[in-house]
Short mmCIF file of C-alpha atoms in Angstrom, two decimals:
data_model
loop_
_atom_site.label_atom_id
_atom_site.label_comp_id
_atom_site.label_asym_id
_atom_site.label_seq_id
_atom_site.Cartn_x
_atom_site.Cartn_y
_atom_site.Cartn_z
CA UNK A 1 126.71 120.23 85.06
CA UNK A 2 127.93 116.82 86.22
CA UNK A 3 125.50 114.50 87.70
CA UNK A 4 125.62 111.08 88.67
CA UNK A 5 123.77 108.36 86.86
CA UNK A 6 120.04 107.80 87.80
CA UNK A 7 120.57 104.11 89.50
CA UNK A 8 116.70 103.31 89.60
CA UNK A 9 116.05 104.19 86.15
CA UNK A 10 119.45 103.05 84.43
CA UNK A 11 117.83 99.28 86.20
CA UNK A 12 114.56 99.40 84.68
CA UNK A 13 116.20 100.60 81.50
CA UNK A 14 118.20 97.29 81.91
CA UNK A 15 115.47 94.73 82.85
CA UNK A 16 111.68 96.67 82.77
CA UNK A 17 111.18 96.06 79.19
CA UNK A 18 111.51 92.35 79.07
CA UNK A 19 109.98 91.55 82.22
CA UNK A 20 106.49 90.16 82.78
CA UNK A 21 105.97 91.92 85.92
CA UNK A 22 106.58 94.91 87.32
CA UNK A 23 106.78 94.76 91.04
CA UNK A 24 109.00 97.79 91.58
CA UNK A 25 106.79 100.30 89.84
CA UNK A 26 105.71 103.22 92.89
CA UNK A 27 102.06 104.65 91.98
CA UNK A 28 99.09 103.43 91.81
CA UNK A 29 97.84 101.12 88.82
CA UNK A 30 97.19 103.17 85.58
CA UNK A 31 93.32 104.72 84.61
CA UNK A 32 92.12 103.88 81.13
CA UNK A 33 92.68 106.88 78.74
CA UNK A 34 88.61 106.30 78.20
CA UNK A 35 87.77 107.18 81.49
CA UNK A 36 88.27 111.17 80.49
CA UNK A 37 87.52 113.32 77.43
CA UNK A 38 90.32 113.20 75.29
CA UNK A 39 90.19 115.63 73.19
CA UNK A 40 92.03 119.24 74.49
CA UNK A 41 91.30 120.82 70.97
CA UNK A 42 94.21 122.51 68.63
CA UNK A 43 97.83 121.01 70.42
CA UNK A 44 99.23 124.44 70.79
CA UNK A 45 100.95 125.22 73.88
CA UNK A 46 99.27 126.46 76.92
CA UNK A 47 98.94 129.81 77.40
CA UNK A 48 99.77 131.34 79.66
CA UNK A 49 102.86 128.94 79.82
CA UNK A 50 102.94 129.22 83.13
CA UNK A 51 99.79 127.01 83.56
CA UNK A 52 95.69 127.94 82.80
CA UNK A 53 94.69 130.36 86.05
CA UNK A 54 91.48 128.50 86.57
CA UNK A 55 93.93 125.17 86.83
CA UNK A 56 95.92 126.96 89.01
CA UNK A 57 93.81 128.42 90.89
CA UNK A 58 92.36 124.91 92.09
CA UNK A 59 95.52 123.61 92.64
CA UNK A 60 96.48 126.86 95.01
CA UNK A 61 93.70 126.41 96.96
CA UNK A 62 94.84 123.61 99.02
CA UNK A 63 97.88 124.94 99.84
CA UNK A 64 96.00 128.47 101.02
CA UNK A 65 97.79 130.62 98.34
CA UNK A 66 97.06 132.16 95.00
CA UNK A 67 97.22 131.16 91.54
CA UNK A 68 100.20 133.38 90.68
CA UNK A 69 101.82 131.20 93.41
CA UNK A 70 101.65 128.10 91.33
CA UNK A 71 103.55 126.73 88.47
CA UNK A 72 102.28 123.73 86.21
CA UNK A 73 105.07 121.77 85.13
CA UNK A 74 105.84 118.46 83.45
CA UNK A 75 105.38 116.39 86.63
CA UNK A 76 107.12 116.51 90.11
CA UNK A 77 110.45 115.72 88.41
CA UNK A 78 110.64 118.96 86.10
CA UNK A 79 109.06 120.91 89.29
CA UNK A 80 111.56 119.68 91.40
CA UNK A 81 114.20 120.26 88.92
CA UNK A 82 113.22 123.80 88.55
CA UNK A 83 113.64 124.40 92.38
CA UNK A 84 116.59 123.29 92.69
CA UNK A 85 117.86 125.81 89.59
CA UNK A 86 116.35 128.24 91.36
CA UNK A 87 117.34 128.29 94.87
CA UNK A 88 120.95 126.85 95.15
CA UNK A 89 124.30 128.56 93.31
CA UNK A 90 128.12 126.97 93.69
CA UNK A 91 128.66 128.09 97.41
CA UNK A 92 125.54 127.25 98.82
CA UNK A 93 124.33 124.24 101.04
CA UNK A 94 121.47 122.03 101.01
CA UNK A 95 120.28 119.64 103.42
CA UNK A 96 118.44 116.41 102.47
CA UNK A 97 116.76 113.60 104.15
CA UNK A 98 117.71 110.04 103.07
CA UNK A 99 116.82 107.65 101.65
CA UNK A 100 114.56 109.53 99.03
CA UNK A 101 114.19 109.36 95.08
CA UNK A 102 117.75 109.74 93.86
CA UNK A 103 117.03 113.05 92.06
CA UNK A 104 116.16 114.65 95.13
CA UNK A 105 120.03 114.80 96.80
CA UNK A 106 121.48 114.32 92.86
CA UNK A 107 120.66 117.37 91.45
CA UNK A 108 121.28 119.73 94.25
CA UNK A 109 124.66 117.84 94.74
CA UNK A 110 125.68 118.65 91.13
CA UNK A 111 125.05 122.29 92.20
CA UNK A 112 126.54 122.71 95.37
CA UNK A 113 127.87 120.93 99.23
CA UNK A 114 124.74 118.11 100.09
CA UNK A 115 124.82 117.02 103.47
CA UNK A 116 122.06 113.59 103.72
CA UNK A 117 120.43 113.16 107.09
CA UNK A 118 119.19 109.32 107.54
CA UNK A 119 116.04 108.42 108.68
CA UNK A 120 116.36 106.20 112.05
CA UNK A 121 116.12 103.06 111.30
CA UNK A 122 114.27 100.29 111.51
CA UNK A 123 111.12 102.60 111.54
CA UNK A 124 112.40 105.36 109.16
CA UNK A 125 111.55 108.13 111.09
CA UNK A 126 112.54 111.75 110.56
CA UNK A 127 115.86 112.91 113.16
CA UNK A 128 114.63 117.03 113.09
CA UNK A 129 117.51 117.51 115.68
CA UNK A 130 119.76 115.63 113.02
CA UNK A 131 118.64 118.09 110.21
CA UNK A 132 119.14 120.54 112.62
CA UNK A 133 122.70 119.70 113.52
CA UNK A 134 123.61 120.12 109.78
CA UNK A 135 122.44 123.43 108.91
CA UNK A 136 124.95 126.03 108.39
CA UNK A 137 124.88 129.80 107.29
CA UNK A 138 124.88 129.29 103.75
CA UNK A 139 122.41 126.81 103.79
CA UNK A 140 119.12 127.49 101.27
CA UNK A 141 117.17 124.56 101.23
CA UNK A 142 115.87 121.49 103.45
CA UNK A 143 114.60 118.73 100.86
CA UNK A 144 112.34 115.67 102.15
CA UNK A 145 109.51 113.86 100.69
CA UNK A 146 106.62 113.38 102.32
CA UNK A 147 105.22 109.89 102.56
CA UNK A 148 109.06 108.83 101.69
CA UNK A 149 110.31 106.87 98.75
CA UNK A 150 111.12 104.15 98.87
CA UNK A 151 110.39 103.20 102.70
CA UNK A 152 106.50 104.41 102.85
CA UNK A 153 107.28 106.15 105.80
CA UNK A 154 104.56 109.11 106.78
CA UNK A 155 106.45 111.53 108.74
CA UNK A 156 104.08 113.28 110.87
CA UNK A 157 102.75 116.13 111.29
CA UNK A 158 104.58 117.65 114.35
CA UNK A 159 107.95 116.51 112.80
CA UNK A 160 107.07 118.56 109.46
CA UNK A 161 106.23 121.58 111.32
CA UNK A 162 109.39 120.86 113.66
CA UNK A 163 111.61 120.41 110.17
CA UNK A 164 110.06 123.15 108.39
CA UNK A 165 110.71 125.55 111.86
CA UNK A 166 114.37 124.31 111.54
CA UNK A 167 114.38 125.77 108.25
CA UNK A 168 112.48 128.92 108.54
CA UNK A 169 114.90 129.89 111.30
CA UNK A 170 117.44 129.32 109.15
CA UNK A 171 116.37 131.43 106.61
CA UNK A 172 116.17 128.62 104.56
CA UNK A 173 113.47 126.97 102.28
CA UNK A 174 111.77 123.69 103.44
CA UNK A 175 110.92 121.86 99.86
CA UNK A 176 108.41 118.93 100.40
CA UNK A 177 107.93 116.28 97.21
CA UNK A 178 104.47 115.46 98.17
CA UNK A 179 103.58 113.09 94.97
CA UNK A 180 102.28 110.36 97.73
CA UNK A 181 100.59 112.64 100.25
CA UNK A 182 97.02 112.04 99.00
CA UNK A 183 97.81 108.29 99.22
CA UNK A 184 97.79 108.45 103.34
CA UNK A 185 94.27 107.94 104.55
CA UNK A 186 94.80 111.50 106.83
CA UNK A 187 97.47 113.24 104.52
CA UNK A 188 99.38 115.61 106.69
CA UNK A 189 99.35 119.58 105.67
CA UNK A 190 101.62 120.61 102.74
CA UNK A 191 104.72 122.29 103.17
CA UNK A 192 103.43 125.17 101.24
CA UNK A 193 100.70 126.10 103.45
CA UNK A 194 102.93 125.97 106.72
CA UNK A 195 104.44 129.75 106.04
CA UNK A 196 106.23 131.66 103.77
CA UNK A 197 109.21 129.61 103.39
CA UNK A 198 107.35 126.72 102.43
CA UNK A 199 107.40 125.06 98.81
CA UNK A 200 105.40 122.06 97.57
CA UNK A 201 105.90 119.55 94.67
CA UNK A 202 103.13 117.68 93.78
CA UNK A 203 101.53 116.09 90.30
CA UNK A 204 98.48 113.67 89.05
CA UNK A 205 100.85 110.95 88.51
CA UNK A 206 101.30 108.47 91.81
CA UNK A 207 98.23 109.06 93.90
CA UNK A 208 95.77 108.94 90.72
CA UNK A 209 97.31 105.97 88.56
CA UNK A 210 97.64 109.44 85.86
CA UNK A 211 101.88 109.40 85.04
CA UNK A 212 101.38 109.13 81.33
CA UNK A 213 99.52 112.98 81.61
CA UNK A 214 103.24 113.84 82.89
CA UNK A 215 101.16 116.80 84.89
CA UNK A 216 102.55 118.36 87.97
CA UNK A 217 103.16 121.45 90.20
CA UNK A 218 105.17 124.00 92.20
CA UNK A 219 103.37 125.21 95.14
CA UNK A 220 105.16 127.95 96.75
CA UNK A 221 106.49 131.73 97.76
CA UNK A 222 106.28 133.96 94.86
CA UNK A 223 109.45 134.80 94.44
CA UNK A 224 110.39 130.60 94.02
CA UNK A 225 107.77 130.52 91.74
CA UNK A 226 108.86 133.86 89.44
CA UNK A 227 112.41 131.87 89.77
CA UNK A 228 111.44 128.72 89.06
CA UNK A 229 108.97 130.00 85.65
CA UNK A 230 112.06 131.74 84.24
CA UNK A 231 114.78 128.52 84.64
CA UNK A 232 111.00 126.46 82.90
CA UNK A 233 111.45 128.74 80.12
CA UNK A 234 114.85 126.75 79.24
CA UNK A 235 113.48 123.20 79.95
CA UNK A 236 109.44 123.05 78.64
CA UNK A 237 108.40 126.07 78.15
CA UNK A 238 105.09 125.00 78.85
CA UNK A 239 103.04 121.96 80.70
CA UNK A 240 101.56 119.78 77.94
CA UNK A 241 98.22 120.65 76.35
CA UNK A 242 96.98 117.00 76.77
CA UNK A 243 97.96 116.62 80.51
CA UNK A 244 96.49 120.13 81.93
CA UNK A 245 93.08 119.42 79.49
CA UNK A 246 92.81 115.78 82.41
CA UNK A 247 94.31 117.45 85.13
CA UNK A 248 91.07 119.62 84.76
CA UNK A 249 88.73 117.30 84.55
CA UNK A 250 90.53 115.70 87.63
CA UNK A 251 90.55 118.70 90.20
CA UNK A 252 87.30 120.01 88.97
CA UNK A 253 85.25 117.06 89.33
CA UNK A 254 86.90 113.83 89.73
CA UNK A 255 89.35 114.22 92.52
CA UNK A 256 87.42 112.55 95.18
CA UNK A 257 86.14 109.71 93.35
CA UNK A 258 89.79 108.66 92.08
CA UNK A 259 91.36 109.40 95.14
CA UNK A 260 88.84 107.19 96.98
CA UNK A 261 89.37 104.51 94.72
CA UNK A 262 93.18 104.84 94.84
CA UNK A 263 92.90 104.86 98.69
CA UNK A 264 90.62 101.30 98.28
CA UNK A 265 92.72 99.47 95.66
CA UNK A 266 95.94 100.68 97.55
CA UNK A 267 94.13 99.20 101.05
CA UNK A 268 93.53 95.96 99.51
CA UNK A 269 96.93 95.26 97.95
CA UNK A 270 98.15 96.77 101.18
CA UNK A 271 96.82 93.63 102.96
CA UNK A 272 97.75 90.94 100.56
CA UNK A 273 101.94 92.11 100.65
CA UNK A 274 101.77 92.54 104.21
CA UNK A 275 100.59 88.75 104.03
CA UNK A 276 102.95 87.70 101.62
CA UNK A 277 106.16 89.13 103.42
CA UNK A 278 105.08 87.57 106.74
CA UNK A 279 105.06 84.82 105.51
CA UNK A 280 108.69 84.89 104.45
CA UNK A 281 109.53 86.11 108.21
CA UNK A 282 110.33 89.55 106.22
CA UNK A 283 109.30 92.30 108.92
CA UNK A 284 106.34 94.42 107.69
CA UNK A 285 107.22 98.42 108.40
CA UNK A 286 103.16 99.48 107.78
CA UNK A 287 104.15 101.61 105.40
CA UNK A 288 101.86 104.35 103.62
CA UNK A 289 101.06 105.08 100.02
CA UNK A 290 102.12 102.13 97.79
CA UNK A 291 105.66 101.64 98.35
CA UNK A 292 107.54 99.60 101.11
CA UNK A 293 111.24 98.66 101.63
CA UNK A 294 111.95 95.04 103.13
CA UNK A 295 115.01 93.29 103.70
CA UNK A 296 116.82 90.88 101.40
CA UNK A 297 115.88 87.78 102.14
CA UNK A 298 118.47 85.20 103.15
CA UNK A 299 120.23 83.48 101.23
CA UNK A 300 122.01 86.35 98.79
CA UNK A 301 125.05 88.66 99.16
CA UNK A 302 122.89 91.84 98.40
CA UNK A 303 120.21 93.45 96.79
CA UNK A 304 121.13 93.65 93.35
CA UNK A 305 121.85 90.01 93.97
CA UNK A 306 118.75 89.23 94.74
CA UNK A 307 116.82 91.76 92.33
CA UNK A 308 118.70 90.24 89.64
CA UNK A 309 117.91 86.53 90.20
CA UNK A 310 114.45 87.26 90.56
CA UNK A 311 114.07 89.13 87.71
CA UNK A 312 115.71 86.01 85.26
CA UNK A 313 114.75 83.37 86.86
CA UNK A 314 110.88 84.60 87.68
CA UNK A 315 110.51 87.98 84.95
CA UNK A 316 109.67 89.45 87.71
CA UNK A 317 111.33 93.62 88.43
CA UNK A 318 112.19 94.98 92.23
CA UNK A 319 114.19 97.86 92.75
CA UNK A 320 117.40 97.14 94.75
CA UNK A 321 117.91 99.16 97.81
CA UNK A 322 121.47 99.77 96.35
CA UNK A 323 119.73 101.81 93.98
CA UNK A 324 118.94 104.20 97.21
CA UNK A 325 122.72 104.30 98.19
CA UNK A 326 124.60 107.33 99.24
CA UNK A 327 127.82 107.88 99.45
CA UNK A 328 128.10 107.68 103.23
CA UNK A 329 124.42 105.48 103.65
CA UNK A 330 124.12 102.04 102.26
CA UNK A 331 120.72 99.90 101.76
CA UNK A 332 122.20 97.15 99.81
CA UNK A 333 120.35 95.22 102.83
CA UNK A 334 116.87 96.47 101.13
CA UNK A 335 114.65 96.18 98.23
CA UNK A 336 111.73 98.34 97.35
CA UNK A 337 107.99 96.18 95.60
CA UNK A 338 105.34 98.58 94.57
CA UNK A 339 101.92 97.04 95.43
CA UNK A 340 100.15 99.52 93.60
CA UNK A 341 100.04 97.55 90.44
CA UNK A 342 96.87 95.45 89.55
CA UNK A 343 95.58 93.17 91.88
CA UNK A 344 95.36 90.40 89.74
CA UNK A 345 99.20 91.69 88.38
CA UNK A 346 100.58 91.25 92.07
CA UNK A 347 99.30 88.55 93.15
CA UNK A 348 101.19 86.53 90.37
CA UNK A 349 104.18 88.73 90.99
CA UNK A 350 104.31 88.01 94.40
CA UNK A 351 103.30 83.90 93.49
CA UNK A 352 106.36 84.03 91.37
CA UNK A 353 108.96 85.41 94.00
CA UNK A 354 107.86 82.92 96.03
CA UNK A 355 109.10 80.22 93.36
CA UNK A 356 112.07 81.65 93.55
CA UNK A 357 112.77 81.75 97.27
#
């Protein structure tokens, strides 16, 4: 297996540690461990490996399926990983929409012919035609996420039926990563529950401030799901023991109270970064969840240029839109700043950019 390096991570790995700030992180600011019981008993794995049934069970229910249609994985990284095991073989196609999270085009392009479909710029919105256009007969899977990464682009909910339509006549899978989808203030239906050829990917971490649980999901068709269990036996075997115990206590209790506070804190630091790029003339996209990609300012050759300077001169980390690159799509003209951080954490972020434009 040949992949390419991870661009986004192999730049925090670079300059995250050092930094005082962290202004490219993409999820919402991080719960206290306190806030939850802590204590999941003996650290054995879970059994069955395949996730708890009553935790399952929850999480099937708001995609309209059952429990044996769910698989509890190490977040929406290992889920999506699994799926794309699964589904594609050397000879197959894929078809992704771009830009996205680099893993999500990566990894099926290690295993087989990717063809990217851009979003339309400058409003980032989703070309079904496009998508479309590309399929061909040995085409298995349609990947998108769902508010997108890094734009915060909500495509809507016509277009996802439209996209997962294009697929379904295809006899193709539609796979939606929907880590942001509970971050939109009317989150549009899952993939999963839009028909049998749907397939969700989902976890605690972005929407809940919860990554350190490293507890997500596969919501989907049975038969993805047998697949996807038997390529987990090879990665984690099972979800950890610590993560599912929270996750619990999350979707049988909590869910609504944390979202509802995600959805506030995210609605406030919406306001102040919309303020703070106008008032660099940077156009504001509206974008949903707590991601948003602006242009470089002037004044540098590109975004790693820019990044880079801000990050030594200020300690302050954005994510270069190079780091979203293709090989036929460039957004070297783009950066992507998080605002789900800390209030008090962005506000001197975003004070200490300004010093250095």
């Amino acid at each position: 297996m040949d992949v390419d390096p991870f661009e986004l991570e192999r730049w925090f790995a670079a300059y995250e540690h050092e930094a005082d700030v962290m202004l490219a992180e993409s999820g919402v600011r991080s719960l206290p461990a306190d806030r939850f019981d802590t204590d999941p008993g003996d650290l054995g794995y879970v059994i069955p490996t395949n996730g708890a049934p009553d935790v399952r069970e929850t999480i099937a229910a708001d995609y309209g399926r059952s429990a044996d249609e769910v698989l509890c994985t190490v977040g929406t990284q290992e889920a999506n990983f699994l799926a794309f095991q699964s589904l594609l073989s050397p000879g197959d196609h894929a078809v992704v929409v771009t830009p996205t999270y680099q893993s999500l085009h990566a990894v099926p392009d290690s295993i087989c012919d990717v063809t990217r479909v851009p979003l339309n710029e400058p409003g980032w919105t989703l070309d079904v035609d496009a998508v479309a256009d590309a399929m061909r007969p040995e085409t298995e899977l349609v990947v998108v996420n769902n508010p997108n990464n890094p734009t915060g682009r909500k495509h809507p909910e016509d277009a996802m039926r439209a996209l997962y339509d294009v697929a379904a006549d295809n006899d193709a899978y539609l796979l939606g990563d929907e880590v942001y989808r509970l971050l939109a203030e009317d989150p549009v239906p899952p993939v999963a529950s839009m028909g049998e050829y749907g397939i969700s990917t989902a976890s605690l971490s972005k929407a809940y401030g919860l990554a350190g649980l490293r507890f997500g999901w596969l919501a989907g068709p049975a038969e993805v799901v047998e697949a996807a269990e038997r390529w987990k036996d090879y990665t984690t075997i099972s979800p950890s023991k610590f993560g599912q115990h929270v996750a619990r206590q999350v979707l049988d209790g909590e869910e609504e109270t944390l979202r509802s506070e995600a959805l506030e804190h995210v609605r406030q630091n919406h306001e102040i970064t919309a303020k703070w790029a106008r008032s660099h003339g940077l156009d504001w996209p509206d974008p949903v969840g707590c991601n948003v990609f602006l242009r470089v300012p002037d004044g540098f050759v590109d975004s790693r240029a820019f990044c880079r300077t801000v990050v030594e001169d200020a300690g302050v980390v954005l994510a270069p839109g190079d780091c979203f690159s293709t090989g036929s799509e460039s957004y070297d003209d783009y950066f992507r700043l998080g605002f789900g951080l800390p209030t008090d954490e962005l506000r001197e972020g975003l004070a200490r950019v300004d010093d250095v434009l």
